[in-house]
Protein backbone atom coordinates (compact mmCIF):
# COMPACT_ATOMS: atom_id res chain seq x y z
CA UNK A 1 0.00 0.00 0.00
CA UNK A 2 1.42 3.34 -1.10
CA UNK A 3 0.67 5.74 1.73
CA UNK A 4 1.72 8.84 -0.19
CA UNK A 5 0.43 9.11 -3.74
CA UNK A 6 2.11 11.66 -5.97
CA UNK A 7 0.65 12.93 -9.21
CA UNK A 8 1.38 13.26 -11.96
CA UNK A 9 4.16 10.71 -12.23
CA UNK A 10 5.70 12.54 -15.18
CA UNK A 11 5.33 16.11 -16.39
CA UNK A 12 7.01 17.78 -19.32
CA UNK A 13 6.24 21.45 -19.95
CA UNK A 14 7.71 24.46 -21.70
CA UNK A 15 9.86 27.01 -19.91
CA UNK A 16 7.76 29.82 -18.50
CA UNK A 17 4.65 27.77 -17.82
CA UNK A 18 3.14 27.19 -14.39
CA UNK A 19 2.56 23.77 -12.88
CA UNK A 20 1.24 22.04 -9.79
CA UNK A 21 2.13 18.60 -8.47
CA UNK A 22 0.27 16.81 -5.74
CA UNK A 23 0.95 14.54 -2.80
CA UNK A 24 -2.09 12.80 -1.32
CA UNK A 25 -2.75 10.34 1.47
CA UNK A 26 -5.54 8.89 3.57
CA UNK A 27 -3.25 9.14 6.60
CA UNK A 28 -2.62 12.19 8.74
CA UNK A 29 0.95 13.43 8.94
CA UNK A 30 2.59 15.42 11.71
CA UNK A 31 4.85 16.99 9.11
CA UNK A 32 5.47 16.69 5.43
CA UNK A 33 8.60 17.42 3.43
CA UNK A 34 9.32 18.11 -0.22
CA UNK A 35 12.65 17.10 -1.74
CA UNK A 36 14.21 17.47 -5.16
CA UNK A 37 16.52 14.79 -6.50
CA UNK A 38 18.78 15.06 -9.53
CA UNK A 39 20.22 12.05 -11.34
CA UNK A 40 23.05 10.37 -9.46
CA UNK A 41 22.53 12.40 -6.32
CA UNK A 42 20.69 12.15 -3.03
CA UNK A 43 17.44 14.03 -2.42
CA UNK A 44 17.79 17.61 -1.22
CA UNK A 45 15.28 19.05 1.24
CA UNK A 46 13.24 21.97 -0.12
CA UNK A 47 10.71 22.64 2.63
CA UNK A 48 8.88 21.26 5.64
CA UNK A 49 5.21 22.00 6.34
CA UNK A 50 3.78 21.30 9.75
CA UNK A 51 0.53 23.19 10.32
CA UNK A 52 -2.70 22.35 8.50
CA UNK A 53 -3.39 24.99 5.86
CA UNK A 54 0.18 26.24 5.95
CA UNK A 55 1.60 27.89 2.83
CA UNK A 56 5.32 28.36 2.32
CA UNK A 57 7.07 30.11 -0.53
CA UNK A 58 10.55 29.48 -1.78
CA UNK A 59 11.18 31.95 -4.64
CA UNK A 60 8.99 30.60 -7.49
CA UNK A 61 7.92 27.52 -5.53
CA UNK A 62 4.80 27.56 -3.36
CA UNK A 63 4.07 24.68 -1.00
CA UNK A 64 0.74 24.08 0.69
CA UNK A 65 -0.24 21.63 3.42
CA UNK A 66 -3.87 20.55 3.44
CA UNK A 67 -6.13 21.60 6.29
CA UNK A 68 -6.46 17.99 7.46
CA UNK A 69 -2.72 17.36 7.09
CA UNK A 70 -3.34 14.51 4.65
CA UNK A 71 -2.17 16.16 1.45
CA UNK A 72 0.16 18.75 0.01
CA UNK A 73 0.84 20.52 -3.24
CA UNK A 74 3.81 22.16 -4.90
CA UNK A 75 3.20 24.95 -7.38
CA UNK A 76 5.97 26.29 -9.60
CA UNK A 77 5.52 29.62 -11.31
CA UNK A 78 7.31 30.37 -14.57
CA UNK A 79 9.18 27.08 -14.66
CA UNK A 80 12.81 27.12 -15.72
CA UNK A 81 15.06 24.35 -17.06
CA UNK A 82 16.87 24.38 -13.70
CA UNK A 83 13.66 23.12 -12.08
CA UNK A 84 14.03 19.81 -13.90
CA UNK A 85 14.29 16.89 -11.50
CA UNK A 86 12.45 14.32 -9.42
CA UNK A 87 10.22 15.89 -6.78
CA UNK A 88 9.52 13.73 -3.75
CA UNK A 89 7.15 14.24 -0.89
CA UNK A 90 7.77 12.51 2.42
CA UNK A 91 6.09 12.50 5.77
CA UNK A 92 6.11 11.40 9.35
CA UNK A 93 2.77 9.91 10.29
CA UNK A 94 0.86 11.07 13.36
CA UNK A 95 1.34 7.72 15.09
CA UNK A 96 4.86 8.93 15.89
CA UNK A 97 6.55 5.65 15.09
CA UNK A 98 9.42 7.75 13.68
CA UNK A 99 9.20 6.00 10.32
CA UNK A 100 9.40 8.18 7.26
CA UNK A 101 7.20 7.48 4.25
CA UNK A 102 8.11 8.66 0.76
CA UNK A 103 5.94 9.07 -2.29
CA UNK A 104 7.23 7.65 -5.59
CA UNK A 105 7.85 11.12 -6.95
CA UNK A 106 6.96 13.35 -9.87
CA UNK A 107 9.55 13.50 -12.60
CA UNK A 108 9.52 17.02 -13.99
CA UNK A 109 11.17 18.08 -17.25
CA UNK A 110 11.22 21.70 -18.29
CA UNK A 111 11.86 22.24 -21.96
CA UNK A 112 13.89 25.33 -22.94
CA UNK B 1 31.04 21.46 5.64
CA UNK B 2 27.93 19.72 6.97
CA UNK B 3 27.52 16.45 5.15
CA UNK B 4 26.59 12.79 5.09
CA UNK B 5 29.19 10.54 3.52
CA UNK B 6 28.78 7.01 2.23
CA UNK B 7 31.32 4.49 1.08
CA UNK B 8 31.70 2.89 -1.30
CA UNK B 9 29.81 4.85 -3.98
CA UNK B 10 29.71 1.86 -6.32
CA UNK B 11 29.97 -1.81 -5.51
CA UNK B 12 29.62 -4.96 -7.57
CA UNK B 13 29.64 -8.18 -5.60
CA UNK B 14 28.51 -11.78 -5.78
CA UNK B 15 25.68 -13.56 -4.03
CA UNK B 16 26.50 -14.51 -0.45
CA UNK B 17 29.60 -12.38 0.05
CA UNK B 18 29.10 -10.25 3.15
CA UNK B 19 29.47 -6.53 2.68
CA UNK B 20 29.20 -3.32 4.68
CA UNK B 21 28.27 0.13 3.42
CA UNK B 22 29.48 2.83 5.74
CA UNK B 23 27.64 6.05 6.57
CA UNK B 24 28.93 8.97 8.58
CA UNK B 25 27.51 12.41 9.43
CA UNK B 26 29.26 15.40 10.98
CA UNK B 27 26.19 17.33 12.12
CA UNK B 28 25.70 15.66 15.51
CA UNK B 29 22.31 14.43 14.32
CA UNK B 30 20.46 11.95 16.48
CA UNK B 31 18.31 10.33 13.77
CA UNK B 32 19.90 8.29 11.00
CA UNK B 33 18.27 6.13 8.40
CA UNK B 34 18.94 3.86 5.43
CA UNK B 35 16.81 3.76 2.29
CA UNK B 36 16.83 1.85 -0.94
CA UNK B 37 15.56 3.39 -4.16
CA UNK B 38 14.23 1.21 -6.93
CA UNK B 39 12.52 2.14 -10.21
CA UNK B 40 8.77 2.15 -9.80
CA UNK B 41 9.00 1.63 -6.05
CA UNK B 42 10.52 4.90 -4.90
CA UNK B 43 12.47 5.36 -1.68
CA UNK B 44 11.79 2.77 0.98
CA UNK B 45 13.12 2.90 4.50
CA UNK B 46 15.22 -0.10 5.56
CA UNK B 47 16.26 0.74 9.11
CA UNK B 48 16.43 3.82 11.25
CA UNK B 49 18.04 4.85 14.50
CA UNK B 50 16.85 7.47 16.95
CA UNK B 51 20.14 7.51 18.85
CA UNK B 52 23.16 5.46 19.86
CA UNK B 53 22.29 1.81 20.48
CA UNK B 54 18.67 2.40 19.38
CA UNK B 55 17.68 0.94 16.02
CA UNK B 56 14.31 0.02 14.51
CA UNK B 57 13.05 -1.68 11.39
CA UNK B 58 11.68 0.37 8.54
CA UNK B 59 9.43 -1.00 5.82
CA UNK B 60 11.92 -3.33 4.11
CA UNK B 61 14.41 -4.63 6.72
CA UNK B 62 14.70 -8.25 5.53
CA UNK B 63 18.25 -9.20 4.59
CA UNK B 64 19.85 -6.17 6.23
CA UNK B 65 21.45 -5.37 9.58
CA UNK B 66 22.55 -2.08 11.09
CA UNK B 67 24.40 -0.90 14.16
CA UNK B 68 24.72 2.44 15.92
CA UNK B 69 27.67 2.29 18.27
CA UNK B 70 28.61 5.94 17.75
CA UNK B 71 26.39 8.90 17.04
CA UNK B 72 28.09 9.80 13.77
CA UNK B 73 28.21 6.34 12.16
CA UNK B 74 25.43 4.07 10.94
CA UNK B 75 26.74 1.18 8.81
CA UNK B 76 24.48 -1.02 6.71
CA UNK B 77 25.41 -4.70 6.67
CA UNK B 78 24.33 -7.29 4.14
CA UNK B 79 25.30 -10.64 5.65
CA UNK B 80 24.45 -12.69 2.57
CA UNK B 81 23.59 -10.41 -0.35
CA UNK B 82 21.18 -11.63 -3.00
CA UNK B 83 20.42 -10.26 -6.48
CA UNK B 84 17.14 -8.72 -5.26
CA UNK B 85 19.22 -6.40 -3.10
CA UNK B 86 20.66 -4.78 -6.20
CA UNK B 87 19.61 -1.18 -5.71
CA UNK B 88 20.62 2.42 -5.03
CA UNK B 89 21.11 2.94 -1.31
CA UNK B 90 20.94 6.22 0.56
CA UNK B 91 21.89 7.08 4.10
CA UNK B 92 20.28 10.11 5.72
CA UNK B 93 20.40 11.97 9.02
CA UNK B 94 18.28 14.54 10.83
CA UNK B 95 17.80 16.21 14.18
CA UNK B 96 15.78 14.08 16.59
CA UNK B 97 12.95 16.58 16.92
CA UNK B 98 12.51 16.94 13.17
CA UNK B 99 13.15 13.47 11.84
CA UNK B 100 11.53 14.24 8.50
CA UNK B 101 14.02 16.99 7.63
CA UNK B 102 16.73 14.75 6.38
CA UNK B 103 20.15 15.30 4.86
CA UNK B 104 21.00 12.59 2.38
CA UNK B 105 24.30 11.08 1.41
CA UNK B 106 25.35 10.78 -2.24
CA UNK B 107 24.18 7.19 -2.60
CA UNK B 108 25.76 3.76 -3.06
CA UNK B 109 24.92 1.83 -6.19
CA UNK B 110 25.08 -1.87 -5.35
CA UNK B 111 24.95 -4.68 -7.87
CA UNK B 112 24.72 -8.28 -6.65
CA UNK B 113 25.33 -10.92 -9.32
PDB file of C-alpha atoms in Angstrom:
ATOM      1  CA  UNK A   1       0.000   0.000   0.000  1.00  0.00           C
ATOM      2  CA  UNK A   2       1.417   3.337  -1.100  1.00  0.00           C
ATOM      3  CA  UNK A   3       0.669   5.737   1.729  1.00  0.00           C
ATOM      4  CA  UNK A   4       1.715   8.839  -0.188  1.00  0.00           C
ATOM      5  CA  UNK A   5       0.426   9.107  -3.744  1.00  0.00           C
ATOM      6  CA  UNK A   6       2.114  11.656  -5.971  1.00  0.00           C
ATOM      7  CA  UNK A   7       0.646  12.931  -9.205  1.00  0.00           C
ATOM      8  CA  UNK A   8       1.377  13.259 -11.962  1.00  0.00           C
ATOM      9  CA  UNK A   9       4.157  10.707 -12.232  1.00  0.00           C
ATOM     10  CA  UNK A  10       5.698  12.537 -15.176  1.00  0.00           C
ATOM     11  CA  UNK A  11       5.334  16.105 -16.388  1.00  0.00           C
ATOM     12  CA  UNK A  12       7.008  17.784 -19.320  1.00  0.00           C
ATOM     13  CA  UNK A  13       6.243  21.447 -19.952  1.00  0.00           C
ATOM     14  CA  UNK A  14       7.708  24.462 -21.696  1.00  0.00           C
ATOM     15  CA  UNK A  15       9.863  27.008 -19.911  1.00  0.00           C
ATOM     16  CA  UNK A  16       7.762  29.824 -18.497  1.00  0.00           C
ATOM     17  CA  UNK A  17       4.650  27.766 -17.818  1.00  0.00           C
ATOM     18  CA  UNK A  18       3.142  27.191 -14.393  1.00  0.00           C
ATOM     19  CA  UNK A  19       2.561  23.767 -12.883  1.00  0.00           C
ATOM     20  CA  UNK A  20       1.243  22.040  -9.795  1.00  0.00           C
ATOM     21  CA  UNK A  21       2.132  18.603  -8.468  1.00  0.00           C
ATOM     22  CA  UNK A  22       0.267  16.806  -5.737  1.00  0.00           C
ATOM     23  CA  UNK A  23       0.945  14.539  -2.796  1.00  0.00           C
ATOM     24  CA  UNK A  24      -2.088  12.802  -1.317  1.00  0.00           C
ATOM     25  CA  UNK A  25      -2.749  10.336   1.474  1.00  0.00           C
ATOM     26  CA  UNK A  26      -5.536   8.892   3.568  1.00  0.00           C
ATOM     27  CA  UNK A  27      -3.247   9.139   6.604  1.00  0.00           C
ATOM     28  CA  UNK A  28      -2.621  12.194   8.742  1.00  0.00           C
ATOM     29  CA  UNK A  29       0.951  13.427   8.942  1.00  0.00           C
ATOM     30  CA  UNK A  30       2.593  15.416  11.711  1.00  0.00           C
ATOM     31  CA  UNK A  31       4.845  16.994   9.112  1.00  0.00           C
ATOM     32  CA  UNK A  32       5.466  16.689   5.431  1.00  0.00           C
ATOM     33  CA  UNK A  33       8.599  17.420   3.435  1.00  0.00           C
ATOM     34  CA  UNK A  34       9.323  18.112  -0.221  1.00  0.00           C
ATOM     35  CA  UNK A  35      12.646  17.096  -1.739  1.00  0.00           C
ATOM     36  CA  UNK A  36      14.210  17.469  -5.164  1.00  0.00           C
ATOM     37  CA  UNK A  37      16.516  14.794  -6.499  1.00  0.00           C
ATOM     38  CA  UNK A  38      18.777  15.063  -9.531  1.00  0.00           C
ATOM     39  CA  UNK A  39      20.216  12.047 -11.342  1.00  0.00           C
ATOM     40  CA  UNK A  40      23.054  10.368  -9.459  1.00  0.00           C
ATOM     41  CA  UNK A  41      22.526  12.405  -6.318  1.00  0.00           C
ATOM     42  CA  UNK A  42      20.687  12.152  -3.031  1.00  0.00           C
ATOM     43  CA  UNK A  43      17.437  14.030  -2.421  1.00  0.00           C
ATOM     44  CA  UNK A  44      17.794  17.613  -1.221  1.00  0.00           C
ATOM     45  CA  UNK A  45      15.283  19.053   1.241  1.00  0.00           C
ATOM     46  CA  UNK A  46      13.245  21.975  -0.123  1.00  0.00           C
ATOM     47  CA  UNK A  47      10.712  22.636   2.628  1.00  0.00           C
ATOM     48  CA  UNK A  48       8.878  21.256   5.645  1.00  0.00           C
ATOM     49  CA  UNK A  49       5.209  21.999   6.342  1.00  0.00           C
ATOM     50  CA  UNK A  50       3.776  21.303   9.745  1.00  0.00           C
ATOM     51  CA  UNK A  51       0.535  23.194  10.322  1.00  0.00           C
ATOM     52  CA  UNK A  52      -2.698  22.349   8.499  1.00  0.00           C
ATOM     53  CA  UNK A  53      -3.391  24.991   5.862  1.00  0.00           C
ATOM     54  CA  UNK A  54       0.185  26.239   5.952  1.00  0.00           C
ATOM     55  CA  UNK A  55       1.596  27.892   2.833  1.00  0.00           C
ATOM     56  CA  UNK A  56       5.320  28.362   2.322  1.00  0.00           C
ATOM     57  CA  UNK A  57       7.070  30.113  -0.529  1.00  0.00           C
ATOM     58  CA  UNK A  58      10.554  29.480  -1.784  1.00  0.00           C
ATOM     59  CA  UNK A  59      11.180  31.947  -4.636  1.00  0.00           C
ATOM     60  CA  UNK A  60       8.992  30.602  -7.486  1.00  0.00           C
ATOM     61  CA  UNK A  61       7.918  27.524  -5.526  1.00  0.00           C
ATOM     62  CA  UNK A  62       4.800  27.560  -3.356  1.00  0.00           C
ATOM     63  CA  UNK A  63       4.073  24.675  -0.998  1.00  0.00           C
ATOM     64  CA  UNK A  64       0.740  24.076   0.690  1.00  0.00           C
ATOM     65  CA  UNK A  65      -0.243  21.628   3.415  1.00  0.00           C
ATOM     66  CA  UNK A  66      -3.874  20.548   3.441  1.00  0.00           C
ATOM     67  CA  UNK A  67      -6.127  21.596   6.292  1.00  0.00           C
ATOM     68  CA  UNK A  68      -6.463  17.991   7.460  1.00  0.00           C
ATOM     69  CA  UNK A  69      -2.716  17.364   7.093  1.00  0.00           C
ATOM     70  CA  UNK A  70      -3.338  14.509   4.648  1.00  0.00           C
ATOM     71  CA  UNK A  71      -2.172  16.157   1.449  1.00  0.00           C
ATOM     72  CA  UNK A  72       0.158  18.751   0.009  1.00  0.00           C
ATOM     73  CA  UNK A  73       0.842  20.521  -3.245  1.00  0.00           C
ATOM     74  CA  UNK A  74       3.808  22.161  -4.902  1.00  0.00           C
ATOM     75  CA  UNK A  75       3.197  24.955  -7.381  1.00  0.00           C
ATOM     76  CA  UNK A  76       5.966  26.286  -9.597  1.00  0.00           C
ATOM     77  CA  UNK A  77       5.520  29.624 -11.311  1.00  0.00           C
ATOM     78  CA  UNK A  78       7.311  30.371 -14.569  1.00  0.00           C
ATOM     79  CA  UNK A  79       9.181  27.077 -14.657  1.00  0.00           C
ATOM     80  CA  UNK A  80      12.812  27.125 -15.720  1.00  0.00           C
ATOM     81  CA  UNK A  81      15.061  24.345 -17.058  1.00  0.00           C
ATOM     82  CA  UNK A  82      16.865  24.375 -13.698  1.00  0.00           C
ATOM     83  CA  UNK A  83      13.660  23.123 -12.080  1.00  0.00           C
ATOM     84  CA  UNK A  84      14.026  19.810 -13.899  1.00  0.00           C
ATOM     85  CA  UNK A  85      14.287  16.885 -11.500  1.00  0.00           C
ATOM     86  CA  UNK A  86      12.451  14.322  -9.423  1.00  0.00           C
ATOM     87  CA  UNK A  87      10.220  15.892  -6.780  1.00  0.00           C
ATOM     88  CA  UNK A  88       9.523  13.727  -3.751  1.00  0.00           C
ATOM     89  CA  UNK A  89       7.151  14.238  -0.890  1.00  0.00           C
ATOM     90  CA  UNK A  90       7.765  12.507   2.421  1.00  0.00           C
ATOM     91  CA  UNK A  91       6.091  12.505   5.768  1.00  0.00           C
ATOM     92  CA  UNK A  92       6.109  11.398   9.348  1.00  0.00           C
ATOM     93  CA  UNK A  93       2.770   9.914  10.293  1.00  0.00           C
ATOM     94  CA  UNK A  94       0.863  11.075  13.356  1.00  0.00           C
ATOM     95  CA  UNK A  95       1.342   7.716  15.088  1.00  0.00           C
ATOM     96  CA  UNK A  96       4.860   8.930  15.890  1.00  0.00           C
ATOM     97  CA  UNK A  97       6.553   5.647  15.093  1.00  0.00           C
ATOM     98  CA  UNK A  98       9.420   7.752  13.683  1.00  0.00           C
ATOM     99  CA  UNK A  99       9.201   6.004  10.325  1.00  0.00           C
ATOM    100  CA  UNK A 100       9.401   8.185   7.258  1.00  0.00           C
ATOM    101  CA  UNK A 101       7.201   7.475   4.251  1.00  0.00           C
ATOM    102  CA  UNK A 102       8.111   8.662   0.756  1.00  0.00           C
ATOM    103  CA  UNK A 103       5.945   9.066  -2.292  1.00  0.00           C
ATOM    104  CA  UNK A 104       7.228   7.654  -5.590  1.00  0.00           C
ATOM    105  CA  UNK A 105       7.848  11.119  -6.952  1.00  0.00           C
ATOM    106  CA  UNK A 106       6.963  13.353  -9.868  1.00  0.00           C
ATOM    107  CA  UNK A 107       9.555  13.505 -12.598  1.00  0.00           C
ATOM    108  CA  UNK A 108       9.521  17.023 -13.993  1.00  0.00           C
ATOM    109  CA  UNK A 109      11.166  18.076 -17.249  1.00  0.00           C
ATOM    110  CA  UNK A 110      11.218  21.705 -18.286  1.00  0.00           C
ATOM    111  CA  UNK A 111      11.863  22.236 -21.965  1.00  0.00           C
ATOM    112  CA  UNK A 112      13.887  25.332 -22.940  1.00  0.00           C
TER     113      UNK A 112
ATOM    114  CA  UNK B   1      31.044  21.456   5.636  1.00  0.00           C
ATOM    115  CA  UNK B   2      27.926  19.720   6.973  1.00  0.00           C
ATOM    116  CA  UNK B   3      27.521  16.451   5.154  1.00  0.00           C
ATOM    117  CA  UNK B   4      26.594  12.792   5.088  1.00  0.00           C
ATOM    118  CA  UNK B   5      29.189  10.542   3.516  1.00  0.00           C
ATOM    119  CA  UNK B   6      28.778   7.013   2.228  1.00  0.00           C
ATOM    120  CA  UNK B   7      31.318   4.485   1.082  1.00  0.00           C
ATOM    121  CA  UNK B   8      31.704   2.887  -1.297  1.00  0.00           C
ATOM    122  CA  UNK B   9      29.805   4.847  -3.976  1.00  0.00           C
ATOM    123  CA  UNK B  10      29.715   1.864  -6.318  1.00  0.00           C
ATOM    124  CA  UNK B  11      29.974  -1.815  -5.508  1.00  0.00           C
ATOM    125  CA  UNK B  12      29.622  -4.964  -7.575  1.00  0.00           C
ATOM    126  CA  UNK B  13      29.638  -8.180  -5.600  1.00  0.00           C
ATOM    127  CA  UNK B  14      28.509 -11.784  -5.783  1.00  0.00           C
ATOM    128  CA  UNK B  15      25.682 -13.562  -4.031  1.00  0.00           C
ATOM    129  CA  UNK B  16      26.496 -14.510  -0.448  1.00  0.00           C
ATOM    130  CA  UNK B  17      29.597 -12.383   0.048  1.00  0.00           C
ATOM    131  CA  UNK B  18      29.103 -10.251   3.153  1.00  0.00           C
ATOM    132  CA  UNK B  19      29.471  -6.530   2.683  1.00  0.00           C
ATOM    133  CA  UNK B  20      29.197  -3.321   4.679  1.00  0.00           C
ATOM    134  CA  UNK B  21      28.270   0.125   3.416  1.00  0.00           C
ATOM    135  CA  UNK B  22      29.477   2.833   5.743  1.00  0.00           C
ATOM    136  CA  UNK B  23      27.636   6.049   6.569  1.00  0.00           C
ATOM    137  CA  UNK B  24      28.930   8.967   8.578  1.00  0.00           C
ATOM    138  CA  UNK B  25      27.513  12.405   9.429  1.00  0.00           C
ATOM    139  CA  UNK B  26      29.265  15.396  10.978  1.00  0.00           C
ATOM    140  CA  UNK B  27      26.188  17.331  12.116  1.00  0.00           C
ATOM    141  CA  UNK B  28      25.698  15.655  15.513  1.00  0.00           C
ATOM    142  CA  UNK B  29      22.312  14.426  14.323  1.00  0.00           C
ATOM    143  CA  UNK B  30      20.458  11.947  16.477  1.00  0.00           C
ATOM    144  CA  UNK B  31      18.313  10.331  13.766  1.00  0.00           C
ATOM    145  CA  UNK B  32      19.904   8.287  10.997  1.00  0.00           C
ATOM    146  CA  UNK B  33      18.274   6.132   8.398  1.00  0.00           C
ATOM    147  CA  UNK B  34      18.937   3.864   5.431  1.00  0.00           C
ATOM    148  CA  UNK B  35      16.814   3.755   2.285  1.00  0.00           C
ATOM    149  CA  UNK B  36      16.832   1.853  -0.943  1.00  0.00           C
ATOM    150  CA  UNK B  37      15.562   3.387  -4.155  1.00  0.00           C
ATOM    151  CA  UNK B  38      14.233   1.206  -6.931  1.00  0.00           C
ATOM    152  CA  UNK B  39      12.520   2.137 -10.213  1.00  0.00           C
ATOM    153  CA  UNK B  40       8.767   2.154  -9.802  1.00  0.00           C
ATOM    154  CA  UNK B  41       8.997   1.628  -6.048  1.00  0.00           C
ATOM    155  CA  UNK B  42      10.524   4.899  -4.899  1.00  0.00           C
ATOM    156  CA  UNK B  43      12.466   5.363  -1.682  1.00  0.00           C
ATOM    157  CA  UNK B  44      11.786   2.770   0.983  1.00  0.00           C
ATOM    158  CA  UNK B  45      13.121   2.905   4.502  1.00  0.00           C
ATOM    159  CA  UNK B  46      15.222  -0.097   5.561  1.00  0.00           C
ATOM    160  CA  UNK B  47      16.255   0.736   9.114  1.00  0.00           C
ATOM    161  CA  UNK B  48      16.435   3.820  11.250  1.00  0.00           C
ATOM    162  CA  UNK B  49      18.044   4.848  14.503  1.00  0.00           C
ATOM    163  CA  UNK B  50      16.851   7.466  16.949  1.00  0.00           C
ATOM    164  CA  UNK B  51      20.135   7.509  18.852  1.00  0.00           C
ATOM    165  CA  UNK B  52      23.162   5.459  19.861  1.00  0.00           C
ATOM    166  CA  UNK B  53      22.290   1.810  20.476  1.00  0.00           C
ATOM    167  CA  UNK B  54      18.672   2.402  19.378  1.00  0.00           C
ATOM    168  CA  UNK B  55      17.680   0.938  16.017  1.00  0.00           C
ATOM    169  CA  UNK B  56      14.310   0.019  14.507  1.00  0.00           C
ATOM    170  CA  UNK B  57      13.045  -1.682  11.392  1.00  0.00           C
ATOM    171  CA  UNK B  58      11.685   0.368   8.544  1.00  0.00           C
ATOM    172  CA  UNK B  59       9.432  -0.996   5.824  1.00  0.00           C
ATOM    173  CA  UNK B  60      11.920  -3.334   4.115  1.00  0.00           C
ATOM    174  CA  UNK B  61      14.412  -4.625   6.724  1.00  0.00           C
ATOM    175  CA  UNK B  62      14.704  -8.246   5.532  1.00  0.00           C
ATOM    176  CA  UNK B  63      18.255  -9.196   4.589  1.00  0.00           C
ATOM    177  CA  UNK B  64      19.848  -6.168   6.234  1.00  0.00           C
ATOM    178  CA  UNK B  65      21.452  -5.367   9.576  1.00  0.00           C
ATOM    179  CA  UNK B  66      22.555  -2.085  11.093  1.00  0.00           C
ATOM    180  CA  UNK B  67      24.400  -0.903  14.155  1.00  0.00           C
ATOM    181  CA  UNK B  68      24.720   2.436  15.924  1.00  0.00           C
ATOM    182  CA  UNK B  69      27.669   2.292  18.273  1.00  0.00           C
ATOM    183  CA  UNK B  70      28.614   5.939  17.749  1.00  0.00           C
ATOM    184  CA  UNK B  71      26.387   8.902  17.042  1.00  0.00           C
ATOM    185  CA  UNK B  72      28.090   9.802  13.772  1.00  0.00           C
ATOM    186  CA  UNK B  73      28.208   6.336  12.158  1.00  0.00           C
ATOM    187  CA  UNK B  74      25.433   4.066  10.943  1.00  0.00           C
ATOM    188  CA  UNK B  75      26.742   1.184   8.813  1.00  0.00           C
ATOM    189  CA  UNK B  76      24.478  -1.016   6.711  1.00  0.00           C
ATOM    190  CA  UNK B  77      25.414  -4.700   6.674  1.00  0.00           C
ATOM    191  CA  UNK B  78      24.334  -7.286   4.138  1.00  0.00           C
ATOM    192  CA  UNK B  79      25.300 -10.640   5.654  1.00  0.00           C
ATOM    193  CA  UNK B  80      24.453 -12.688   2.566  1.00  0.00           C
ATOM    194  CA  UNK B  81      23.585 -10.411  -0.354  1.00  0.00           C
ATOM    195  CA  UNK B  82      21.182 -11.629  -3.005  1.00  0.00           C
ATOM    196  CA  UNK B  83      20.417 -10.257  -6.478  1.00  0.00           C
ATOM    197  CA  UNK B  84      17.135  -8.724  -5.264  1.00  0.00           C
ATOM    198  CA  UNK B  85      19.225  -6.398  -3.095  1.00  0.00           C
ATOM    199  CA  UNK B  86      20.665  -4.775  -6.199  1.00  0.00           C
ATOM    200  CA  UNK B  87      19.613  -1.177  -5.713  1.00  0.00           C
ATOM    201  CA  UNK B  88      20.617   2.417  -5.030  1.00  0.00           C
ATOM    202  CA  UNK B  89      21.110   2.943  -1.308  1.00  0.00           C
ATOM    203  CA  UNK B  90      20.943   6.225   0.561  1.00  0.00           C
ATOM    204  CA  UNK B  91      21.893   7.084   4.102  1.00  0.00           C
ATOM    205  CA  UNK B  92      20.276  10.109   5.720  1.00  0.00           C
ATOM    206  CA  UNK B  93      20.398  11.968   9.022  1.00  0.00           C
ATOM    207  CA  UNK B  94      18.284  14.539  10.831  1.00  0.00           C
ATOM    208  CA  UNK B  95      17.797  16.212  14.183  1.00  0.00           C
ATOM    209  CA  UNK B  96      15.785  14.077  16.592  1.00  0.00           C
ATOM    210  CA  UNK B  97      12.951  16.579  16.923  1.00  0.00           C
ATOM    211  CA  UNK B  98      12.511  16.938  13.170  1.00  0.00           C
ATOM    212  CA  UNK B  99      13.151  13.466  11.841  1.00  0.00           C
ATOM    213  CA  UNK B 100      11.528  14.241   8.503  1.00  0.00           C
ATOM    214  CA  UNK B 101      14.016  16.994   7.632  1.00  0.00           C
ATOM    215  CA  UNK B 102      16.735  14.750   6.382  1.00  0.00           C
ATOM    216  CA  UNK B 103      20.154  15.305   4.861  1.00  0.00           C
ATOM    217  CA  UNK B 104      20.998  12.591   2.385  1.00  0.00           C
ATOM    218  CA  UNK B 105      24.301  11.076   1.414  1.00  0.00           C
ATOM    219  CA  UNK B 106      25.345  10.782  -2.236  1.00  0.00           C
ATOM    220  CA  UNK B 107      24.183   7.193  -2.596  1.00  0.00           C
ATOM    221  CA  UNK B 108      25.761   3.763  -3.065  1.00  0.00           C
ATOM    222  CA  UNK B 109      24.921   1.833  -6.185  1.00  0.00           C
ATOM    223  CA  UNK B 110      25.077  -1.866  -5.348  1.00  0.00           C
ATOM    224  CA  UNK B 111      24.950  -4.683  -7.875  1.00  0.00           C
ATOM    225  CA  UNK B 112      24.724  -8.276  -6.654  1.00  0.00           C
ATOM    226  CA  UNK B 113      25.328 -10.921  -9.323  1.00  0.00           C
TER     227      UNK B 113
END
